[in-house]
Short mmCIF file of C-alpha atoms and ligand atoms in Angstrom, two decimals:
data_model
loop_
_atom_site.label_atom_id
_atom_site.label_comp_id
_atom_site.label_asym_id
_atom_site.label_seq_id
_atom_site.Cartn_x
_atom_site.Cartn_y
_atom_site.Cartn_z
CA UNK A 456 -4.26 -44.52 -1.80
CA UNK A 457 -1.33 -42.49 -2.28
CA UNK A 458 -0.86 -42.00 -5.91
CA UNK A 459 2.43 -39.82 -5.99
CA UNK A 460 5.31 -41.18 -8.11
CA UNK A 461 7.87 -38.86 -6.39
CA UNK A 462 8.23 -40.74 -3.06
CA UNK A 463 9.95 -37.35 -1.65
CA UNK A 464 6.38 -35.66 -1.99
CA UNK A 465 4.53 -38.74 -0.46
CA UNK A 466 4.35 -37.04 3.10
CA UNK A 467 3.23 -33.69 1.55
CA UNK A 468 0.33 -35.52 -0.39
CA UNK A 469 -1.04 -37.11 2.85
CA UNK A 470 -0.71 -33.33 4.58
CA UNK A 471 -2.62 -31.75 1.70
CA UNK A 472 -5.37 -34.34 2.10
CA UNK A 473 -5.63 -33.99 5.90
CA UNK A 474 -5.92 -30.34 5.45
CA UNK A 475 -2.64 -29.50 7.12
CA UNK A 476 -0.47 -26.29 6.30
CA UNK A 477 2.52 -26.85 4.08
CA UNK A 478 5.64 -25.65 5.35
CA UNK A 479 8.56 -23.45 3.58
CA UNK A 480 10.27 -27.16 3.44
CA UNK A 481 7.29 -28.62 1.95
CA UNK A 482 7.07 -25.93 -0.73
CA UNK A 483 10.80 -26.08 -1.66
CA UNK A 484 10.05 -30.03 -1.75
CA UNK A 485 7.28 -29.46 -4.28
CA UNK A 486 9.48 -26.86 -6.24
CA UNK A 487 12.25 -29.86 -6.50
CA UNK A 488 9.81 -32.38 -7.62
CA UNK A 489 9.02 -32.94 -11.36
CA UNK A 490 5.70 -35.09 -10.63
CA UNK A 491 3.38 -32.56 -12.42
CA UNK A 492 0.44 -34.99 -12.44
CA UNK A 493 0.63 -35.38 -8.71
CA UNK A 494 0.85 -31.66 -7.89
CA UNK A 495 -1.96 -31.26 -10.44
CA UNK A 496 -4.00 -33.86 -8.73
CA UNK A 497 -3.54 -32.37 -5.01
CA UNK A 498 -4.37 -28.73 -6.41
CA UNK A 499 -7.06 -29.74 -8.30
CA UNK A 500 -8.54 -31.71 -5.03
CA UNK A 501 -8.08 -28.60 -2.90
CA UNK A 502 -9.67 -26.44 -5.40
CA UNK A 503 -12.94 -28.55 -5.71
CA UNK A 504 -13.04 -28.68 -1.99
CA UNK A 505 -13.49 -24.98 -2.32
CA UNK A 506 -15.49 -24.43 -5.25
CA UNK A 507 -16.43 -27.59 -6.63
CA UNK A 508 -16.70 -27.81 -10.40
CA UNK A 509 -17.25 -23.83 -10.63
CA UNK A 510 -14.87 -21.80 -12.86
CA UNK A 511 -15.20 -18.06 -12.41
CA UNK A 512 -14.47 -15.52 -15.37
CA UNK A 513 -15.23 -11.76 -15.46
CA UNK A 514 -16.00 -9.46 -18.14
CA UNK A 515 -13.44 -6.66 -17.92
CA UNK A 516 -11.42 -3.98 -19.63
CA UNK A 517 -7.83 -3.15 -18.96
CA UNK A 518 -6.65 0.46 -19.50
CA UNK A 519 -3.22 1.57 -19.17
CA UNK A 520 -3.27 5.40 -19.06
CA UNK A 521 0.39 6.35 -19.52
CA UNK A 522 3.39 4.18 -20.34
CA UNK A 523 5.80 7.03 -18.96
CA UNK A 524 7.36 5.43 -15.78
CA UNK A 525 10.35 6.50 -13.77
CA UNK A 526 10.69 2.86 -12.42
CA UNK A 527 12.26 1.32 -15.58
CA UNK A 528 12.05 -1.98 -14.28
CA UNK A 529 14.43 -4.50 -16.10
CA UNK A 530 11.51 -7.09 -16.84
CA UNK A 531 9.60 -4.54 -18.61
CA UNK A 532 9.13 -3.66 -22.23
CA UNK A 533 6.14 -1.40 -21.79
CA UNK A 534 7.58 1.56 -19.61
CA UNK A 535 8.95 4.57 -21.72
CA UNK A 536 10.87 7.74 -20.81
CA UNK A 537 8.93 11.12 -20.76
CA UNK A 538 10.82 12.19 -24.14
CA UNK A 539 10.70 8.70 -26.07
CA UNK A 540 8.61 9.12 -29.49
CA UNK A 541 6.33 6.40 -28.55
CA UNK A 542 5.51 7.77 -25.02
CA UNK A 543 1.94 8.39 -24.47
CA UNK A 544 -0.09 9.88 -21.77
CA UNK A 545 -3.88 9.72 -22.03
CA UNK A 546 -6.26 12.65 -21.30
CA UNK A 547 -8.91 12.03 -18.36
CA UNK A 548 -11.45 12.37 -21.44
CA UNK A 549 -9.61 9.60 -23.49
CA UNK A 550 -9.68 7.17 -20.76
CA UNK A 551 -13.44 7.86 -20.13
CA UNK A 552 -14.30 7.51 -23.75
CA UNK A 553 -12.43 4.19 -24.06
CA UNK A 554 -14.37 2.84 -20.88
CA UNK A 555 -17.77 4.30 -22.96
CA UNK A 556 -16.71 2.26 -26.13
CA UNK A 557 -16.54 -0.93 -24.01
CA UNK A 558 -19.86 -0.74 -22.55
CA UNK A 559 -21.58 -2.61 -25.26
CA UNK A 560 -19.53 -5.56 -24.22
CA UNK A 561 -21.10 -5.63 -20.99
CA UNK A 562 -18.25 -4.93 -18.75
CA UNK A 563 -18.45 -5.16 -15.10
CA UNK A 564 -14.90 -3.95 -14.27
CA UNK A 565 -12.18 -1.82 -15.32
CA UNK A 566 -8.75 -2.77 -14.45
CA UNK A 567 -6.40 0.40 -14.65
CA UNK A 568 -2.52 -0.13 -14.14
CA UNK A 569 -0.22 2.76 -15.21
CA UNK A 570 3.47 3.63 -15.65
CA UNK A 571 4.71 5.93 -12.70
CA UNK A 572 4.48 9.22 -14.62
CA UNK A 573 6.85 11.97 -12.75
CA UNK A 574 4.66 14.68 -13.81
CA UNK A 575 1.12 13.98 -13.63
CA UNK A 576 -0.24 15.24 -10.23
CA UNK A 577 -2.11 12.83 -7.93
CA UNK A 578 -5.45 14.84 -8.76
CA UNK A 579 -5.29 13.44 -12.17
CA UNK A 580 -5.85 9.94 -10.95
CA UNK A 581 -8.26 10.95 -8.26
CA UNK A 582 -10.34 13.08 -11.09
CA UNK A 583 -10.05 9.99 -13.45
CA UNK A 584 -11.66 7.52 -10.79
CA UNK A 585 -14.33 10.21 -10.00
CA UNK A 586 -15.28 10.61 -13.64
CA UNK A 587 -15.28 7.11 -14.61
CA UNK A 588 -17.43 6.22 -11.25
CA UNK A 589 -19.87 9.56 -12.00
CA UNK A 590 -20.44 8.23 -15.81
CA UNK A 591 -20.45 4.35 -15.48
CA UNK A 592 -21.66 3.69 -11.68
CA UNK A 593 -22.31 0.15 -12.27
CA UNK A 594 -18.89 -0.57 -13.52
CA UNK A 595 -16.42 -1.77 -10.75
CA UNK A 596 -13.06 0.32 -10.96
CA UNK A 597 -10.26 -1.89 -10.03
CA UNK A 598 -7.05 0.49 -10.14
CA UNK A 599 -3.64 1.31 -8.96
CA UNK A 600 -0.94 -1.14 -7.72
CA UNK A 601 0.69 -0.93 -4.09
CA UNK A 602 3.51 0.54 -6.37
CA UNK A 603 1.47 3.26 -7.87
CA UNK A 604 -0.20 4.17 -4.03
CA UNK A 605 3.46 4.46 -3.08
CA UNK A 606 4.26 6.79 -6.10
CA UNK A 607 0.90 8.75 -5.21
CA UNK A 608 2.17 8.95 -1.75
CA UNK A 609 5.51 10.52 -2.84
CA UNK A 610 3.72 12.98 -5.20
CA UNK A 611 1.26 14.35 -2.73
CA UNK A 612 3.23 14.00 0.63
CA UNK A 613 -0.09 12.06 1.76
CA UNK A 614 0.05 8.77 4.02
CA UNK A 615 -0.51 5.49 2.17
CA UNK A 616 -3.75 5.48 4.34
CA UNK A 617 -4.83 9.13 3.08
CA UNK A 618 -4.00 8.15 -0.44
CA UNK A 619 -6.13 5.20 -0.27
CA UNK A 620 -9.09 6.99 1.36
CA UNK A 621 -9.08 9.80 -1.12
CA UNK A 622 -9.38 7.30 -3.73
CA UNK A 623 -11.93 5.59 -2.09
CA UNK A 624 -13.96 8.63 -1.69
CA UNK A 625 -13.92 9.32 -5.48
CA UNK A 626 -14.77 5.76 -6.19
CA UNK A 627 -12.30 3.38 -6.05
CA UNK A 628 -13.38 -0.07 -5.78
CA UNK A 629 -10.35 -2.46 -5.24
CA UNK A 630 -6.58 -2.87 -5.90
CA UNK A 631 -5.31 -5.29 -8.48
CA UNK A 632 -2.37 -7.47 -7.50
CA UNK A 633 0.50 -6.23 -9.59
CA UNK A 634 3.75 -4.71 -8.53
CA UNK A 635 4.67 -7.39 -6.32
CA UNK A 636 7.27 -8.96 -8.77
CA UNK A 637 9.31 -10.86 -6.05
CA UNK A 638 8.96 -9.86 -2.51
CA UNK A 639 12.64 -9.87 -1.48
CA UNK A 640 14.58 -6.66 -1.62
CA UNK A 641 17.67 -8.42 -2.89
CA UNK A 642 15.73 -9.26 -6.07
CA UNK A 643 14.01 -6.04 -6.23
CA UNK A 644 17.52 -4.36 -6.05
CA UNK A 645 18.24 -5.98 -9.29
CA UNK A 646 15.12 -5.84 -11.10
CA UNK A 647 12.93 -3.03 -9.95
CA UNK A 648 15.39 -0.87 -7.61
CA UNK A 649 13.37 2.32 -8.02
CA UNK A 650 9.91 1.44 -6.67
CA UNK A 651 8.23 0.30 -3.81
CA UNK A 652 10.19 -2.36 -1.39
CA UNK A 653 8.83 -5.53 -0.53
CA UNK A 654 7.92 -4.37 2.99
CA UNK A 655 6.18 -1.02 1.53
CA UNK A 656 4.26 -3.17 -0.95
CA UNK A 657 3.03 -5.39 1.94
CA UNK A 658 2.15 -2.26 4.07
CA UNK A 659 0.12 -0.92 1.43
CA UNK A 660 -1.90 -4.09 1.00
CA UNK A 661 -2.28 -4.29 4.87
CA UNK A 662 -3.48 -0.52 5.02
CA UNK A 663 -6.02 -1.22 2.02
CA UNK A 664 -7.66 -4.24 3.46
CA UNK A 665 -7.99 -2.42 6.94
CA UNK A 666 -9.72 0.26 5.02
CA UNK A 667 -12.09 -2.17 3.36
CA UNK A 668 -10.50 -2.71 0.10
CA UNK A 669 -10.18 -5.99 -1.25
CA UNK A 670 -7.23 -6.64 -3.47
CA UNK A 671 -5.34 -9.23 -5.61
CA UNK A 672 -1.75 -10.49 -5.31
CA UNK A 673 0.64 -11.45 -8.33
CA UNK A 674 4.28 -12.91 -8.54
CA UNK A 675 6.41 -12.43 -11.62
CA UNK A 676 8.51 -15.72 -12.11
CA UNK A 677 10.75 -17.01 -14.27
CA UNK A 678 13.73 -14.46 -14.42
CA UNK A 679 16.35 -14.31 -11.88
CA UNK A 680 14.57 -15.57 -8.58
CA UNK A 681 15.59 -18.71 -7.10
CA UNK A 682 12.88 -21.52 -5.92
CA UNK A 683 13.43 -20.15 -2.51
CA UNK A 684 12.38 -16.76 -3.34
CA UNK A 685 9.17 -18.11 -5.07
CA UNK A 686 8.30 -20.01 -1.77
CA UNK A 687 9.14 -17.21 0.56
CA UNK A 688 6.93 -14.99 -1.52
CA UNK A 689 4.01 -17.08 -1.27
CA UNK A 690 4.66 -17.20 2.40
CA UNK A 691 4.76 -13.68 2.94
CA UNK A 692 1.45 -13.48 1.02
CA UNK A 693 -0.22 -16.35 3.21
CA UNK A 694 1.01 -14.52 6.48
CA UNK A 695 -0.76 -11.45 5.64
CA UNK A 696 -3.73 -12.96 4.22
CA UNK A 697 -3.96 -14.66 7.90
CA UNK A 698 -3.65 -11.37 9.44
CA UNK A 699 -5.95 -9.10 6.98
CA UNK A 700 -8.20 -11.81 4.91
CA UNK A 701 -8.31 -9.19 2.18
CA UNK A 702 -6.88 -10.77 -0.79
CA UNK A 703 -9.25 -12.28 -3.29
CA UNK A 704 -7.39 -14.09 -5.86
CA UNK A 705 -3.30 -14.75 -6.40
CA UNK A 706 -2.07 -14.60 -10.11
CA UNK A 707 1.34 -15.94 -10.94
CA UNK A 708 2.61 -14.34 -14.08
CA UNK A 709 5.29 -15.94 -16.34
CA UNK A 710 7.95 -13.43 -17.26
CA UNK A 711 7.98 -12.64 -21.17
CA UNK A 712 11.60 -11.59 -21.95
CA UNK A 713 11.43 -10.02 -25.36
CA UNK A 714 12.32 -6.42 -25.65
CA UNK A 715 13.26 -6.20 -21.81
CA UNK A 716 16.64 -5.17 -20.70
CA UNK A 717 16.65 -8.22 -18.32
CA UNK A 718 15.90 -10.51 -21.18
CA UNK A 719 18.81 -8.96 -23.20
CA UNK A 720 21.14 -9.24 -20.23
CA UNK A 721 20.39 -12.98 -18.99
CA UNK A 722 18.99 -14.51 -22.30
CA UNK A 723 16.11 -15.89 -20.33
CA UNK A 724 13.35 -17.69 -22.20
CA UNK A 725 9.73 -17.49 -21.47
CA UNK A 726 8.69 -20.28 -18.99
CA UNK A 727 7.42 -23.53 -20.27
CA UNK A 728 3.97 -24.81 -19.97
CA UNK A 729 5.32 -27.44 -17.40
CA UNK A 730 6.80 -24.52 -15.40
CA UNK A 731 3.60 -22.58 -15.61
CA UNK A 732 1.19 -25.42 -14.53
CA UNK A 733 3.81 -26.41 -11.87
CA UNK A 734 3.82 -22.88 -10.51
CA UNK A 735 -0.11 -22.61 -10.58
CA UNK A 736 -0.51 -26.12 -8.80
CA UNK A 737 2.06 -24.94 -5.92
CA UNK A 738 0.51 -21.73 -5.82
CA UNK A 739 -2.90 -23.32 -4.96
CA UNK A 740 -1.21 -25.94 -2.09
CA UNK A 741 0.91 -23.23 -0.37
CA UNK A 742 -1.78 -20.42 -0.29
CA UNK A 743 -4.42 -22.49 1.48
CA UNK A 744 -5.96 -19.34 2.74
CA UNK A 745 -6.68 -17.93 -0.86
CA UNK A 746 -10.03 -18.48 -2.42
CA UNK A 747 -9.13 -18.03 -5.88
CA UNK A 748 -6.19 -18.79 -8.11
CA UNK A 749 -6.60 -16.86 -11.18
CA UNK A 750 -4.79 -17.79 -14.55
CA UNK A 751 -4.36 -14.61 -16.80
CA UNK A 752 -4.87 -16.34 -20.18
CA UNK A 753 -3.18 -13.19 -21.90
CA UNK A 754 0.30 -13.98 -20.20
CA UNK A 755 -0.16 -17.80 -20.09
CA UNK A 756 -1.50 -18.45 -23.53
CA UNK A 757 -5.12 -19.57 -23.52
CA UNK A 758 -4.12 -23.36 -24.06
CA UNK A 759 -2.30 -23.27 -21.07
CA UNK A 760 -4.92 -21.30 -19.34
CA UNK A 761 -7.45 -23.83 -20.09
CA UNK A 762 -5.40 -26.89 -18.83
CA UNK A 763 -4.83 -24.87 -15.65
CA UNK A 764 -8.21 -25.69 -14.72
CA UNK A 765 -7.04 -29.26 -13.96
CA UNK A 766 -4.06 -27.79 -11.86
CA UNK A 767 -5.69 -26.11 -9.19
CA UNK A 768 -6.93 -22.85 -11.21
CA UNK A 769 -10.73 -21.72 -10.55
CA UNK A 770 -10.55 -18.27 -12.31
CA UNK A 771 -10.02 -17.01 -15.93
CA UNK A 772 -9.11 -13.25 -16.36
CA UNK A 773 -11.17 -12.21 -18.46
CA UNK A 774 -12.32 -10.46 -21.65
CA UNK A 775 -9.55 -7.77 -21.10
CA UNK A 776 -10.23 -5.78 -24.42
CA UNK A 777 -6.99 -3.99 -24.76
CA UNK A 778 -3.43 -5.31 -23.24
CA UNK A 779 -0.17 -3.42 -23.73
CA UNK A 780 2.35 -4.72 -21.00
CA UNK A 781 2.82 -8.43 -22.07
CA UNK A 782 2.27 -7.38 -25.79
CA UNK A 783 5.16 -5.02 -25.51
CA UNK A 784 7.16 -7.93 -24.31
CA UNK A 785 6.24 -10.06 -27.29
CA UNK A 786 3.24 -11.75 -26.31
CA UNK A 787 1.45 -13.44 -29.20
CA UNK A 788 -1.76 -13.91 -27.72
CA UNK A 789 -4.76 -11.88 -28.85
CA UNK A 790 -5.64 -8.94 -26.83
CA UNK A 791 -9.14 -9.69 -25.96
CA UNK A 792 -11.40 -12.61 -25.82
CA UNK A 793 -15.11 -12.88 -26.22
CA UNK A 794 -17.26 -13.93 -23.48
CA UNK A 795 -18.65 -16.84 -25.30
CA UNK A 796 -14.95 -18.16 -26.02
CA UNK A 797 -14.30 -17.95 -22.11
CA UNK A 798 -17.50 -20.01 -21.63
CA UNK A 799 -16.60 -22.47 -24.21
CA UNK A 800 -12.94 -22.82 -22.64
CA UNK A 801 -14.46 -23.52 -19.38
CA UNK A 802 -17.27 -26.10 -20.69
CA UNK A 803 -14.62 -27.97 -22.74
CA UNK A 804 -12.78 -29.04 -19.70
CA UNK A 805 -16.25 -30.26 -18.46
CA UNK A 806 -16.55 -27.33 -15.63
CA UNK A 807 -19.51 -24.94 -14.87
CA UNK A 808 -18.54 -21.28 -16.16
CA UNK A 809 -19.72 -18.56 -13.41
CA UNK A 810 -19.89 -15.12 -14.56
CA UNK A 811 -18.67 -13.11 -11.40
CA UNK A 812 -18.18 -9.35 -10.54
CA UNK A 813 -14.91 -8.20 -9.24
CA UNK A 814 -15.76 -9.07 -5.79
CA UNK A 815 -16.82 -12.48 -6.52
CA UNK A 816 -20.47 -11.87 -6.35
CA UNK A 817 -22.08 -14.49 -8.89
CA UNK A 818 -23.71 -12.63 -12.13
CA UNK A 819 -24.80 -15.59 -14.03
CA UNK A 820 -23.90 -19.66 -13.87
CA UNK A 821 -23.91 -21.15 -17.37
CA UNK A 822 -25.27 -25.01 -16.86
O1 LIG B 2019 3.44 -5.76 -11.97
C1 LIG B 2019 5.71 -6.46 -16.33
C2 LIG B 2019 3.95 -8.01 -14.84
C3 LIG B 2019 2.36 -6.73 -14.05
C4 LIG B 2019 6.37 -8.17 -17.60
O2 LIG B 2019 -4.57 -8.15 -10.09
C5 LIG B 2019 5.33 -8.70 -16.60
O3 LIG B 2019 -6.21 -9.32 -11.44
C6 LIG B 2019 5.65 -10.64 -17.62
O4 LIG B 2019 -0.30 -7.11 -12.35
N1 LIG B 2019 6.19 -10.29 -18.83
C7 LIG B 2019 1.06 -5.99 -14.18
N2 LIG B 2019 4.82 -9.91 -16.86
C8 LIG B 2019 -0.15 -6.79 -14.64
C9 LIG B 2019 -0.73 -7.39 -13.19
C10 LIG B 2019 -2.07 -8.21 -13.43
C11 LIG B 2019 -2.59 -8.59 -14.40
C12 LIG B 2019 -3.66 -9.38 -14.66
C13 LIG B 2019 -4.68 -9.20 -13.53
C14 LIG B 2019 -4.28 -8.77 -12.51
C15 LIG B 2019 -5.12 -8.77 -11.59
C16 LIG B 2019 -2.83 -8.11 -12.11
O5 LIG B 2019 2.72 -7.43 -15.11
C17 LIG B 2019 3.62 -6.07 -13.39
C18 LIG B 2019 4.69 -7.07 -13.53
O6 LIG B 2019 4.78 -8.06 -12.51
N3 LIG B 2019 5.01 -7.37 -15.96
N4 LIG B 2019 6.30 -6.75 -17.47
C19 LIG B 2019 6.83 -8.91 -18.82
N5 LIG B 2019 7.81 -8.63 -19.45
#
């Protein structure tokens, strides 16, 4: 029985249950619909076909080694100029020390994302990876967005491939999904004109996947982009995934406007819970070739992240420990979550918590 309340999405409902790929027009119709419960039902149906009642989580630590950034994206409250009083740059030793202090939490992953510092040489990043890998060989290093890889190529004069190979040799394990924002150069010109273009972001991911790296992908939504921009973004990722199969998870990130130039210019408010759940559901439905849709509870809020498990999400990130990007932009969430809390959140939704490593190998099932 077709339970869609919104008759405009009835045919999409049938397509999803028949396992057919949704078109751009379907995606736009989903964006138009306010039938959140039908979207959630369909997204959950797709999720359960892939991963049954499992919900993955990981024990990780985020690390931002510098907030100095030449890009100064208009949606960002984290970045600083070199001479700003609250600009900071860690030494390699400080980064290693922070990682060391988190070992007792049982972290299996270090997630490292940084500003685009104008003066630090590429060797700083290579040495950081090398030191971390030497000291903590059992901890997976997921580091450097495609935007940073482009910055390293500019700094070093190396090709994307050689930058990635150098980092791989030093011990880099995989790439995070940041810097994608909206993969449309018109939007990028408005909000992040000084960093990698849409084509470069995709090319770096293509190259990384070809070299054997897995990566994630994100989308920053709720700023100046249109529904068309969001659906086109998802389709670009889906096309690249058809080609490489290298993406592991997709993480939609709601824009937090506080303290950002874009927030001041547009008066934008943070997307509502309704918008978040709708975006997560539509991501699951459009990205039929992605195994995992991930809720980053830091940006969503734990309550929305928990509810999202009924809207197609199968993965909660993570213990995190320290988070600066969203907290600079006014996030009121904590910066860390205990593993036991993540397990409780999942159990309360009557799902099975599964601790994973970065590459989705199962470490423990909490029945
Ligand atoms: O690329 C910056 C976003 C991203 C704001 O790969 C903002 O598993 C909201 O990519 N409001 C970096 N978002 C973080 C990121 C990420 C996070 C969690 C997991 C993974 C993963 C990746 O944060 C940036 C940008 O899109 N961002 N400023 C803001 N004011």
